[in-house]
Amino acid sequence: MTDQIKEIVYSRDSIEFVTVAVQYCAFLENFEEITESELTDKLTKILPLLYLKASLVPETDSVNDEETEITVTEDIYNHISSKLYNVYVNNDTYLEVFLQDMKYSETPISASISEDLTDIYQDTKNFITVFERGITENMNDALYVCMENFKTYWGQKLVNVLRALHSLKYSADPDAFGDEDIEPNDAEELW
């Protein structure tokens, strides 16, 4: 069993995913003075790579009974989210069309670029923190949890926020999502 786990954990695809996840997390933790267009440019390059590398990770199963450690605290989450929001303040809200609840909703559902990016950060950072410690069974379980969350949660967030970022990057209109007067609570006005 241990050899099979090592084969998965230390596979080229797993290591490449770890590498991109580390770059993504480090970028969000360390950017300082940056314009919206610079941040958008960087994210529209790293997010597709993160998605691709996550989709190539080999399947694995959990081997420990304990849940994997969660290292991203609410304070860390809020710090990253607010840094992102401060850059995207005028364009942070976008219309979400791929939620299950959307088919039952008569009003548009809005999403937040900063929150979606931070949700991706949270899962990948929790994963790489455990992975970097080098305990094979824990690395395997962190990989398993991260990949399950990718399939059910943050993978969809990634492609959704990438759609919004793509629109920001390539739109001829500098206020791609509307003007500053639209509040997130006024989502119905976006239609």
Coordinates of N, CA, C and O in Angstrom, one line a residue:
M1 N 0.8 -1.2 0.0 CA 0.0 0.0 0.0 C 0.9 1.3 0.0 O 0.6 2.2 -0.7
T2 N 1.9 1.3 0.8 CA 2.8 2.5 0.9 C 3.5 2.8 -0.4 O 3.6 3.9 -0.8
D3 N 3.9 1.7 -1.2 CA 4.5 2.0 -2.5 C 3.5 2.6 -3.5 O 3.9 3.5 -4.2
Q4 N 2.3 2.1 -3.4 CA 1.3 2.6 -4.3 C 1.0 4.1 -3.9 O 0.8 4.9 -4.8
I5 N 1.0 4.4 -2.7 CA 0.7 5.8 -2.2 C 1.9 6.7 -2.7 O 1.7 7.8 -3.2
K6 N 3.1 6.2 -2.5 CA 4.3 7.0 -2.9 C 4.3 7.2 -4.4 O 4.6 8.3 -4.8
E7 N 3.8 6.2 -5.1 CA 3.7 6.4 -6.6 C 2.8 7.5 -7.0 O 3.1 8.3 -7.9
I8 N 1.7 7.6 -6.3 CA 0.7 8.7 -6.5 C 1.2 10.0 -6.0 O 1.3 11.0 -6.8
V9 N 1.7 10.1 -4.8 CA 2.1 11.3 -4.1 C 3.3 11.9 -4.8 O 3.3 13.2 -5.0
Y10 N 4.2 11.1 -5.3 CA 5.4 11.6 -5.9 C 5.4 11.5 -7.4 O 6.4 11.7 -8.1
S11 N 4.2 11.3 -8.0 CA 4.1 11.2 -9.4 C 4.4 12.6 -10.0 O 4.3 13.7 -9.3
R12 N 4.8 12.6 -11.2 CA 5.1 13.9 -11.9 C 3.9 14.8 -11.9 O 4.0 16.0 -11.7
D13 N 2.7 14.2 -12.2 CA 1.5 15.1 -12.2 C 1.2 15.7 -10.9 O 0.7 16.8 -10.8
S14 N 1.3 14.9 -9.8 CA 1.1 15.5 -8.5 C 2.1 16.6 -8.1 O 1.7 17.6 -7.6
I15 N 3.3 16.4 -8.4 CA 4.4 17.4 -8.1 C 4.1 18.6 -9.0 O 4.3 19.7 -8.5
E16 N 3.7 18.5 -10.2 CA 3.5 19.6 -11.0 C 2.3 20.4 -10.5 O 2.3 21.7 -10.5
F17 N 1.2 19.7 -10.0 CA 0.1 20.4 -9.4 C 0.6 21.2 -8.1 O 0.2 22.3 -8.0
V18 N 1.4 20.5 -7.3 CA 1.9 21.2 -6.1 C 2.6 22.4 -6.5 O 2.4 23.5 -5.9
T19 N 3.5 22.4 -7.5 CA 4.3 23.5 -7.9 C 3.4 24.7 -8.3 O 3.6 25.8 -7.9
V20 N 2.4 24.4 -9.1 CA 1.5 25.5 -9.6 C 0.7 26.0 -8.4 O 0.5 27.3 -8.2
A21 N 0.2 25.1 -7.5 CA -0.6 25.6 -6.3 C 0.3 26.5 -5.4 O -0.2 27.5 -4.9
V22 N 1.5 26.1 -5.2 CA 2.5 26.9 -4.4 C 2.6 28.3 -5.1 O 2.6 29.3 -4.4
Q23 N 2.8 28.4 -6.4 CA 2.9 29.6 -7.1 C 1.7 30.5 -6.9 O 1.8 31.7 -6.7
Y24 N 0.5 29.9 -7.1 CA -0.8 30.6 -6.9 C -0.9 31.2 -5.5 O -1.2 32.4 -5.4
C25 N -0.7 30.4 -4.5 CA -0.8 30.8 -3.1 C 0.2 31.9 -2.8 O -0.1 32.9 -2.2
A26 N 1.4 31.7 -3.2 CA 2.5 32.7 -2.9 C 2.2 34.0 -3.6 O 2.4 35.1 -3.0
F27 N 1.7 34.0 -4.8 CA 1.3 35.2 -5.5 C 0.2 36.0 -4.7 O 0.4 37.2 -4.5
L28 N -0.8 35.2 -4.3 CA -1.9 35.9 -3.6 C -1.5 36.4 -2.2 O -1.9 37.5 -1.8
E29 N -0.5 35.8 -1.6 CA 0.0 36.2 -0.3 C 0.9 37.4 -0.4 O 1.0 38.2 0.5
N30 N 1.6 37.5 -1.5 CA 2.7 38.5 -1.6 C 2.5 39.7 -2.5 O 3.4 40.6 -2.5
F31 N 1.5 39.7 -3.3 CA 1.4 40.9 -4.2 C 1.1 42.1 -3.3 O 0.4 42.1 -2.3
E32 N 1.7 43.2 -3.7 CA 1.5 44.5 -3.0 C 0.8 45.5 -3.9 O -0.4 45.3 -4.2
E33 N 1.5 46.5 -4.3 CA 0.9 47.5 -5.2 C 0.8 46.9 -6.6 O 1.8 46.6 -7.3
I34 N -0.5 46.7 -7.0 CA -0.7 46.1 -8.4 C -2.0 46.7 -8.9 O -2.9 46.9 -8.2
T35 N -2.0 46.9 -10.2 CA -3.2 47.4 -10.9 C -4.2 46.2 -11.1 O -3.8 45.0 -11.2
E36 N -5.4 46.5 -11.4 CA -6.4 45.5 -11.7 C -6.0 44.8 -13.0 O -6.1 43.5 -13.0
S37 N -5.5 45.5 -14.0 CA -5.1 44.8 -15.2 C -3.9 43.9 -15.0 O -3.9 42.8 -15.6
E38 N -3.0 44.3 -14.2 CA -1.8 43.4 -13.9 C -2.2 42.2 -13.2 O -1.8 41.1 -13.5
L39 N -3.1 42.3 -12.2 CA -3.5 41.2 -11.4 C -4.4 40.3 -12.3 O -4.2 39.0 -12.3
T40 N -5.2 40.8 -13.1 CA -6.1 40.0 -14.0 C -5.2 39.3 -15.0 O -5.4 38.1 -15.3
D41 N -4.2 39.9 -15.5 CA -3.3 39.3 -16.5 C -2.6 38.1 -15.9 O -2.6 37.0 -16.5
K42 N -2.1 38.3 -14.7 CA -1.4 37.2 -14.0 C -2.4 36.0 -13.7 O -2.1 34.8 -13.9
L43 N -3.6 36.3 -13.2 CA -4.5 35.3 -12.8 C -5.1 34.6 -14.1 O -5.3 33.3 -14.0
T44 N -5.2 35.3 -15.2 CA -5.7 34.6 -16.4 C -4.7 33.6 -17.0 O -5.0 32.8 -17.8
K45 N -3.5 33.7 -16.5 CA -2.4 32.8 -16.9 C -2.3 31.7 -16.0 O -2.0 30.5 -16.4
I46 N -2.3 31.9 -14.7 CA -2.1 30.8 -13.7 C -3.3 30.0 -13.4 O -3.2 28.8 -13.2
L47 N -4.5 30.5 -13.5 CA -5.7 29.7 -13.2 C -5.9 28.6 -14.2 O -6.2 27.5 -13.7
P48 N -5.8 28.8 -15.5 CA -5.9 27.7 -16.4 C -4.9 26.6 -16.2 O -5.2 25.4 -16.3
L49 N -3.7 27.0 -15.8 CA -2.6 26.0 -15.5 C -2.9 25.3 -14.2 O -2.8 24.0 -14.2
L50 N -3.5 25.9 -13.2 CA -3.9 25.3 -12.0 C -5.0 24.2 -12.3 O -4.9 23.1 -11.8
Y51 N -5.9 24.6 -13.1 CA -7.0 23.7 -13.5 C -6.5 22.5 -14.2 O -6.8 21.3 -13.9
L52 N -5.6 22.7 -15.2 CA -5.0 21.6 -16.0 C -4.3 20.7 -15.1 O -4.5 19.5 -15.1
K53 N -3.4 21.2 -14.2 CA -2.6 20.4 -13.4 C -3.4 19.6 -12.4 O -3.1 18.4 -12.1
A54 N -4.5 20.2 -11.9 CA -5.4 19.5 -10.9 C -6.1 18.4 -11.6 O -6.3 17.3 -11.1
S55 N -6.5 18.6 -12.9 CA -7.2 17.6 -13.6 C -6.3 16.4 -14.0 O -6.9 15.3 -14.3
L56 N -5.0 16.5 -13.9 CA -4.1 15.4 -14.3 C -3.6 14.6 -13.1 O -3.0 13.6 -13.2
V57 N -3.9 15.1 -11.9 CA -3.5 14.3 -10.7 C -4.1 13.0 -10.6 O -5.3 12.8 -10.8
P58 N -3.3 11.9 -10.3 CA -3.9 10.6 -10.3 C -4.9 10.4 -9.1 O -4.8 11.1 -8.1
E59 N -5.9 9.5 -9.3 CA -6.9 9.2 -8.3 C -6.2 8.5 -7.1 O -5.3 7.8 -7.3
T60 N -6.7 8.9 -5.9 CA -6.2 8.3 -4.7 C -7.3 8.2 -3.7 O -8.4 8.7 -3.9
D61 N -7.1 7.4 -2.7 CA -8.1 7.3 -1.6 C -7.4 7.7 -0.3 O -6.2 7.6 -0.1
S62 N -8.2 8.1 0.7 CA -7.7 8.5 2.0 C -7.3 7.2 2.7 O -7.9 6.2 2.6
V63 N -6.2 7.4 3.5 CA -5.6 6.2 4.2 C -5.7 6.4 5.7 O -5.7 5.4 6.5
N64 N -5.8 7.6 6.2 CA -5.8 7.9 7.6 C -7.3 8.1 8.1 O -8.1 8.5 7.3
D65 N -7.5 7.9 9.3 CA -8.9 8.1 9.9 C -9.1 9.5 10.2 O -10.3 10.0 10.2
E66 N -8.1 10.3 10.6 CA -8.2 11.7 11.0 C -8.4 12.5 9.7 O -8.0 12.2 8.7
E67 N -9.1 13.6 10.0 CA -9.3 14.6 8.9 C -8.0 15.4 8.7 O -7.2 15.5 9.6
T68 N -7.8 15.8 7.5 CA -6.5 16.6 7.2 C -6.6 18.0 7.9 O -7.7 18.5 8.1
E69 N -5.4 18.4 8.2 CA -5.3 19.7 9.0 C -5.8 20.9 8.1 O -5.5 20.9 6.9
I70 N -6.4 21.8 8.7 CA -6.8 23.0 8.1 C -6.0 24.2 8.6 O -6.0 24.4 9.8
T71 N -5.2 24.8 7.7 CA -4.2 25.8 8.2 C -4.7 27.2 7.8 O -4.1 28.2 8.4
V72 N -5.6 27.4 6.9 CA -6.1 28.7 6.5 C -7.1 29.1 7.5 O -8.3 28.6 7.5
T73 N -6.8 30.1 8.4 CA -7.7 30.6 9.4 C -8.7 31.6 8.8 O -8.4 32.1 7.7
E74 N -9.7 32.0 9.5 CA -10.6 33.0 9.1 C -9.9 34.3 8.8 O -10.2 35.0 7.9
D75 N -8.9 34.6 9.7 CA -8.2 35.9 9.6 C -7.3 35.9 8.3 O -7.3 36.9 7.6
I76 N -6.7 34.7 8.0 CA -5.9 34.6 6.7 C -6.8 34.8 5.5 O -6.5 35.5 4.6
Y77 N -7.9 34.0 5.6 CA -8.9 34.1 4.5 C -9.4 35.5 4.3 O -9.4 36.0 3.1
N78 N -9.8 36.2 5.3 CA -10.2 37.6 5.2 C -9.2 38.5 4.7 O -9.4 39.5 3.9
H79 N -7.9 38.3 5.1 CA -6.8 39.1 4.6 C -6.6 39.0 3.1 O -6.5 40.0 2.4
I80 N -6.6 37.8 2.6 CA -6.4 37.5 1.2 C -7.6 38.1 0.4 O -7.4 38.8 -0.6
S81 N -8.8 37.8 0.9 CA -10.0 38.3 0.2 C -10.0 39.8 0.2 O -10.4 40.4 -0.9
S82 N -9.7 40.5 1.2 CA -9.7 41.9 1.2 C -8.6 42.5 0.3 O -8.9 43.6 -0.3
K83 N -7.5 41.9 0.3 CA -6.4 42.4 -0.7 C -7.0 42.3 -2.1 O -6.8 43.3 -2.9
L84 N -7.6 41.2 -2.4 CA -8.1 41.0 -3.8 C -9.3 42.0 -4.0 O -9.4 42.6 -5.1
Y85 N -10.2 42.2 -3.1 CA -11.3 43.1 -3.2 C -10.8 44.5 -3.4 O -11.4 45.2 -4.2
N86 N -9.8 44.9 -2.7 CA -9.3 46.3 -2.9 C -8.8 46.5 -4.3 O -8.8 47.7 -4.7
V87 N -8.3 45.5 -5.0 CA -7.9 45.7 -6.4 C -9.2 45.7 -7.3 O -9.3 46.5 -8.2
Y88 N -10.1 44.8 -7.1 CA -11.2 44.6 -7.9 C -12.5 45.4 -7.5 O -13.6 45.1 -8.0
V89 N -12.3 46.3 -6.6 CA -13.5 46.9 -5.9 C -14.6 47.3 -6.8 O -15.8 47.0 -6.5
N90 N -14.3 47.9 -8.0 CA -15.4 48.3 -8.9 C -15.9 47.2 -9.8 O -16.9 47.3 -10.4
N91 N -15.2 46.1 -9.9 CA -15.5 45.0 -10.8 C -15.6 43.6 -10.1 O -15.5 42.6 -10.7
D92 N -15.7 43.7 -8.8 CA -15.6 42.4 -8.0 C -16.8 41.5 -8.2 O -16.7 40.3 -8.2
T93 N -18.0 42.1 -8.4 CA -19.2 41.3 -8.5 C -19.5 40.9 -10.0 O -19.4 41.8 -10.8
Y94 N -19.8 39.7 -10.2 CA -20.2 39.2 -11.5 C -21.4 38.3 -11.4 O -21.7 37.8 -10.3
L95 N -22.1 38.1 -12.5 CA -23.3 37.3 -12.5 C -22.8 35.8 -12.6 O -22.0 35.4 -13.4
E96 N -23.4 35.0 -11.8 CA -23.1 33.6 -11.7 C -24.2 32.8 -12.4 O -25.4 33.0 -12.2
V97 N -23.8 32.0 -13.4 CA -24.8 31.3 -14.2 C -24.7 29.8 -14.0 O -25.6 29.0 -14.5
F98 N -23.7 29.3 -13.3 CA -23.5 27.8 -13.2 C -23.8 27.2 -11.8 O -23.3 26.2 -11.5
L99 N -24.6 27.9 -11.0 CA -25.0 27.4 -9.8 C -26.3 26.6 -9.9 O -27.2 26.9 -10.7
Q100 N -26.4 25.5 -9.2 CA -27.6 24.6 -9.2 C -28.8 25.5 -8.9 O -29.9 25.3 -9.5
D101 N -28.7 26.4 -7.9 CA -29.8 27.2 -7.5 C -30.3 28.1 -8.6 O -31.4 28.6 -8.5
M102 N -29.5 28.4 -9.6 CA -29.8 29.3 -10.7 C -31.1 28.9 -11.4 O -31.9 29.7 -11.7
K103 N -31.3 27.6 -11.6 CA -32.5 27.2 -12.3 C -33.8 27.4 -11.6 O -34.8 27.4 -12.1
Y104 N -33.7 27.6 -10.3 CA -34.9 27.9 -9.4 C -35.0 29.4 -9.1 O -36.0 29.8 -8.5
S105 N -34.1 30.2 -9.6 CA -34.1 31.6 -9.2 C -34.7 32.5 -10.3 O -34.4 32.3 -11.5
E106 N -35.5 33.4 -9.9 CA -36.1 34.4 -10.8 C -35.2 35.6 -10.9 O -35.4 36.4 -11.8
T107 N -34.3 35.8 -10.0 CA -33.4 36.9 -10.0 C -31.9 36.4 -10.2 O -31.6 35.2 -9.9
P108 N -31.1 37.2 -10.8 CA -29.7 36.8 -11.0 C -29.0 36.5 -9.7 O -29.3 37.1 -8.6
I109 N -28.0 35.6 -9.7 CA -27.2 35.3 -8.6 C -25.8 35.9 -8.9 O -25.2 35.6 -9.9
S110 N -25.3 36.7 -7.9 CA -24.0 37.3 -8.1 C -23.0 36.5 -7.4 O -23.3 35.8 -6.4
A111 N -21.8 36.7 -7.9 CA -20.6 36.0 -7.2 C -19.5 37.1 -7.1 O -19.6 38.2 -7.7
S112 N -18.5 36.8 -6.4 CA -17.4 37.8 -6.1 C -16.1 37.2 -6.6 O -15.7 36.1 -6.2
I113 N -15.4 38.0 -7.4 CA -14.1 37.6 -7.9 C -13.1 37.3 -6.7 O -12.5 36.3 -6.6
S114 N -13.1 38.3 -5.7 CA -12.2 38.1 -4.6 C -12.5 36.9 -3.7 O -11.6 36.2 -3.3
E115 N -13.8 36.6 -3.5 CA -14.2 35.5 -2.7 C -13.9 34.2 -3.4 O -13.4 33.2 -2.8
D116 N -14.2 34.1 -4.7 CA -13.9 32.9 -5.5 C -12.4 32.6 -5.5 O -12.0 31.4 -5.3
L117 N -11.6 33.6 -5.7 CA -10.1 33.4 -5.7 C -9.6 33.0 -4.4 O -8.7 32.1 -4.3
T118 N -10.2 33.5 -3.3 CA -9.8 33.2 -2.0 C -10.3 31.8 -1.6 O -9.6 31.0 -0.9
D119 N -11.4 31.3 -2.1 CA -11.9 30.0 -1.9 C -10.9 29.0 -2.5 O -10.6 27.9 -1.9
I120 N -10.4 29.3 -3.7 CA -9.4 28.4 -4.4 C -8.1 28.4 -3.6 O -7.5 27.4 -3.3
Y121 N -7.7 29.6 -3.1 CA -6.6 29.7 -2.3 C -6.7 28.9 -1.0 O -5.7 28.2 -0.6
Q122 N -7.8 28.9 -0.4 CA -8.0 28.2 0.9 C -7.8 26.7 0.7 O -7.1 26.1 1.5
D123 N -8.4 26.1 -0.3 CA -8.2 24.7 -0.5 C -6.8 24.3 -0.9 O -6.3 23.3 -0.4
T124 N -6.2 25.1 -1.8 CA -4.9 24.8 -2.2 C -3.8 25.0 -1.2 O -2.9 24.3 -1.0
K125 N -4.0 26.1 -0.4 CA -3.1 26.4 0.7 C -3.2 25.3 1.8 O -2.1 24.9 2.3
N126 N -4.4 24.9 2.2 CA -4.5 23.8 3.2 C -3.8 22.6 2.7 O -3.1 21.9 3.5
F127 N -3.9 22.3 1.4 CA -3.3 21.1 0.8 C -1.7 21.2 0.9 O -1.1 20.4 1.4
I128 N -1.2 22.3 0.3 CA 0.3 22.4 0.2 C 0.9 22.5 1.6 O 2.1 22.1 1.7
T129 N 0.3 23.1 2.6 CA 0.9 23.2 3.9 C 1.1 21.8 4.4 O 2.2 21.5 5.0
V130 N 0.2 20.9 4.3 CA 0.3 19.5 4.7 C 1.3 18.8 3.8 O 2.2 18.1 4.3
F131 N 1.2 19.0 2.5 CA 2.1 18.3 1.6 C 3.6 18.6 1.8 O 4.4 17.8 1.7
E132 N 3.9 19.9 2.1 CA 5.3 20.3 2.3 C 5.9 19.7 3.5 O 7.2 19.7 3.6
R133 N 5.2 19.1 4.4 CA 5.8 18.5 5.6 C 6.4 17.1 5.3 O 7.2 16.6 6.1
G134 N 6.0 16.5 4.2 CA 6.7 15.4 3.7 C 6.4 14.0 4.4 O 7.1 13.1 4.2
I135 N 5.2 13.9 5.1 CA 4.8 12.7 5.6 C 3.9 12.0 4.6 O 2.7 12.5 4.4
T136 N 4.3 11.0 3.9 CA 3.7 10.4 2.8 C 2.2 10.2 2.9 O 1.4 10.6 2.1
E137 N 1.8 9.5 4.0 CA 0.3 9.2 4.2 C -0.5 10.5 4.4 O -1.6 10.6 3.8
N138 N 0.0 11.5 5.1 CA -0.7 12.8 5.2 C -0.7 13.5 3.9 O -1.7 14.2 3.6
M139 N 0.4 13.4 3.1 CA 0.4 14.1 1.8 C -0.6 13.5 0.9 O -1.4 14.2 0.2
N140 N -0.8 12.1 1.0 CA -1.8 11.4 0.2 C -3.2 11.9 0.6 O -4.0 12.2 -0.3
D141 N -3.4 12.0 1.9 CA -4.8 12.4 2.3 C -5.1 13.8 2.0 O -6.2 14.2 1.6
A142 N -4.1 14.7 2.1 CA -4.3 16.1 1.7 C -4.5 16.2 0.2 O -5.4 17.0 -0.3
L143 N -3.9 15.4 -0.6 CA -4.1 15.3 -2.0 C -5.5 14.9 -2.3 O -6.2 15.4 -3.2
Y144 N -5.9 13.8 -1.6 CA -7.3 13.3 -1.8 C -8.3 14.3 -1.5 O -9.2 14.6 -2.3
V145 N -8.2 15.0 -0.4 CA -9.2 16.0 0.0 C -9.2 17.2 -1.0 O -10.2 17.6 -1.4
C146 N -8.0 17.6 -1.4 CA -7.9 18.7 -2.3 C -8.5 18.4 -3.7 O -9.3 19.2 -4.3
M147 N -8.3 17.1 -4.1 CA -8.9 16.7 -5.4 C -10.4 16.5 -5.3 O -11.1 16.8 -6.3
E148 N -10.9 16.0 -4.2 CA -12.3 15.9 -4.0 C -13.0 17.3 -4.0 O -14.0 17.5 -4.6
N149 N -12.3 18.2 -3.3 CA -12.8 19.6 -3.3 C -12.8 20.2 -4.7 O -13.6 21.0 -5.1
F150 N -11.7 19.9 -5.5 CA -11.6 20.4 -6.8 C -12.8 19.9 -7.7 O -13.4 20.7 -8.4
K151 N -13.1 18.6 -7.5 CA -14.2 18.1 -8.3 C -15.6 18.7 -7.9 O -16.4 18.9 -8.8
T152 N -15.7 18.9 -6.7 CA -17.1 19.3 -6.2 C -17.2 20.8 -5.9 O -18.4 21.2 -5.7
Y153 N -16.1 21.5 -5.8 CA -16.2 22.9 -5.3 C -15.3 23.9 -6.1 O -15.8 24.7 -6.9
W154 N -14.1 23.8 -5.8 CA -13.2 24.9 -6.3 C -12.9 24.8 -7.7 O -12.6 25.9 -8.4
G155 N -13.0 23.7 -8.3 CA -12.8 23.6 -9.8 C -13.8 24.4 -10.5 O -13.5 25.1 -11.5
Q156 N -15.1 24.3 -10.1 CA -16.2 25.1 -10.7 C -16.0 26.6 -10.4 O -16.2 27.4 -11.3
K157 N -15.6 26.9 -9.2 CA -15.3 28.3 -8.9 C -14.2 28.8 -9.8 O -14.3 30.0 -10.2
L158 N -13.2 28.0 -10.0 CA -12.1 28.5 -10.9 C -12.5 28.8 -12.3 O -12.2 29.9 -12.8
V159 N -13.3 27.9 -12.9 CA -13.7 28.2 -14.3 C -14.7 29.4 -14.3 O -14.7 30.1 -15.3
N160 N -15.5 29.5 -13.3 CA -16.5 30.6 -13.2 C -15.7 32.0 -13.1 O -16.0 32.9 -13.8
V161 N -14.8 32.1 -12.2 CA -14.1 33.3 -12.0 C -13.1 33.6 -13.2 O -12.9 34.7 -13.5
L162 N -12.7 32.6 -13.8 CA -11.8 32.8 -15.0 C -12.7 33.4 -16.1 O -12.2 34.3 -16.8
R163 N -13.9 33.0 -16.2 CA -14.8 33.6 -17.2 C -15.0 35.1 -16.9 O -14.9 36.0 -17.8
A164 N -15.1 35.5 -15.6 CA -15.2 36.9 -15.3 C -13.9 37.6 -15.5 O -13.9 38.8 -16.0
L165 N -12.8 37.0 -15.2 CA -11.5 37.7 -15.4 C -11.2 37.8 -16.9 O -10.7 38.8 -17.3
H166 N -11.6 36.8 -17.7 CA -11.4 36.9 -19.1 C -12.2 38.1 -19.7 O -11.7 38.9 -20.5
S167 N -13.4 38.3 -19.2 CA -14.2 39.4 -19.6 C -13.6 40.7 -19.3 O -13.6 41.7 -20.1
L168 N -13.0 40.8 -18.1 CA -12.3 42.0 -17.6 C -11.1 42.3 -18.5 O -10.9 43.4 -18.9
K169 N -10.4 41.2 -18.8 CA -9.1 41.4 -19.5 C -9.3 41.8 -21.0 O -8.6 42.6 -21.5
Y170 N -10.3 41.2 -21.6 CA -10.5 41.4 -23.0 C -11.6 42.3 -23.4 O -11.9 42.4 -24.6
S171 N -12.4 42.8 -22.5 CA -13.5 43.7 -22.8 C -13.0 45.1 -23.3 O -12.0 45.6 -22.7
A172 N -13.6 45.6 -24.3 CA -13.3 46.9 -24.8 C -13.8 48.0 -23.8 O -13.2 49.1 -23.7
D173 N -14.7 47.6 -22.9 CA -15.3 48.5 -21.9 C -14.5 48.4 -20.7 O -14.4 47.3 -20.1
P174 N -13.9 49.5 -20.2 CA -13.1 49.4 -19.0 C -13.9 49.0 -17.7 O -13.4 48.4 -16.8
D175 N -15.2 49.3 -17.7 CA -16.1 48.8 -16.6 C -16.9 47.6 -17.1 O -18.1 47.7 -17.3
A176 N -16.2 46.5 -17.3 CA -16.8 45.4 -18.0 C -18.0 44.9 -17.3 O -18.9 44.3 -17.9
F177 N -18.1 45.0 -16.0 CA -19.3 44.5 -15.3 C -20.3 45.5 -14.9 O -21.2 45.3 -14.1
G178 N -20.1 46.7 -15.3 CA -21.0 47.8 -14.9 C -20.3 48.9 -14.3 O -19.1 48.9 -14.3
D179 N -21.0 49.9 -13.8 CA -20.3 51.0 -13.2 C -20.3 50.9 -11.7 O -20.9 50.0 -11.1
E180 N -19.6 51.8 -11.1 CA -19.3 51.8 -9.7 C -20.6 52.0 -8.8 O -20.6 51.7 -7.7
D181 N -21.7 52.5 -9.5 CA -22.9 52.7 -8.7 C -23.7 51.4 -8.4 O -24.6 51.4 -7.6
I182 N -23.4 50.3 -9.0 CA -24.1 49.1 -8.8 C -23.5 48.4 -7.6 O -22.3 48.1 -7.5
E183 N -24.4 48.2 -6.6 CA -24.0 47.5 -5.4 C -24.2 46.0 -5.6 O -25.1 45.6 -6.3
P184 N -23.5 45.1 -4.9 CA -23.7 43.7 -5.0 C -25.2 43.3 -4.7 O -25.7 42.4 -5.2
N185 N -25.8 44.0 -3.8 CA -27.2 43.7 -3.5 C -28.2 44.1 -4.6 O -29.4 43.7 -4.5
D186 N -27.7 44.9 -5.5 CA -28.6 45.3 -6.6 C -28.4 44.4 -7.9 O -28.4 44.9 -9.0
A187 N -28.2 43.2 -7.7 CA -27.8 42.3 -8.8 C -28.9 42.2 -9.8 O -28.6 42.1 -11.0
E188 N -30.2 42.4 -9.4 CA -31.3 42.3 -10.4 C -31.1 43.5 -11.4 O -31.6 43.3 -12.6
E189 N -30.5 44.6 -11.0 CA -30.3 45.7 -12.0 C -29.3 45.3 -13.1 O -29.3 46.0 -14.1
L190 N -28.5 44.3 -12.9 CA -27.5 43.9 -13.8 C -28.1 43.3 -15.1 O -27.5 43.2 -16.1
W191 N -29.4 42.8 -15.0 CA -30.0 42.2 -16.1 C -30.5 43.3 -17.0 O -31.2 43.7 -17.6

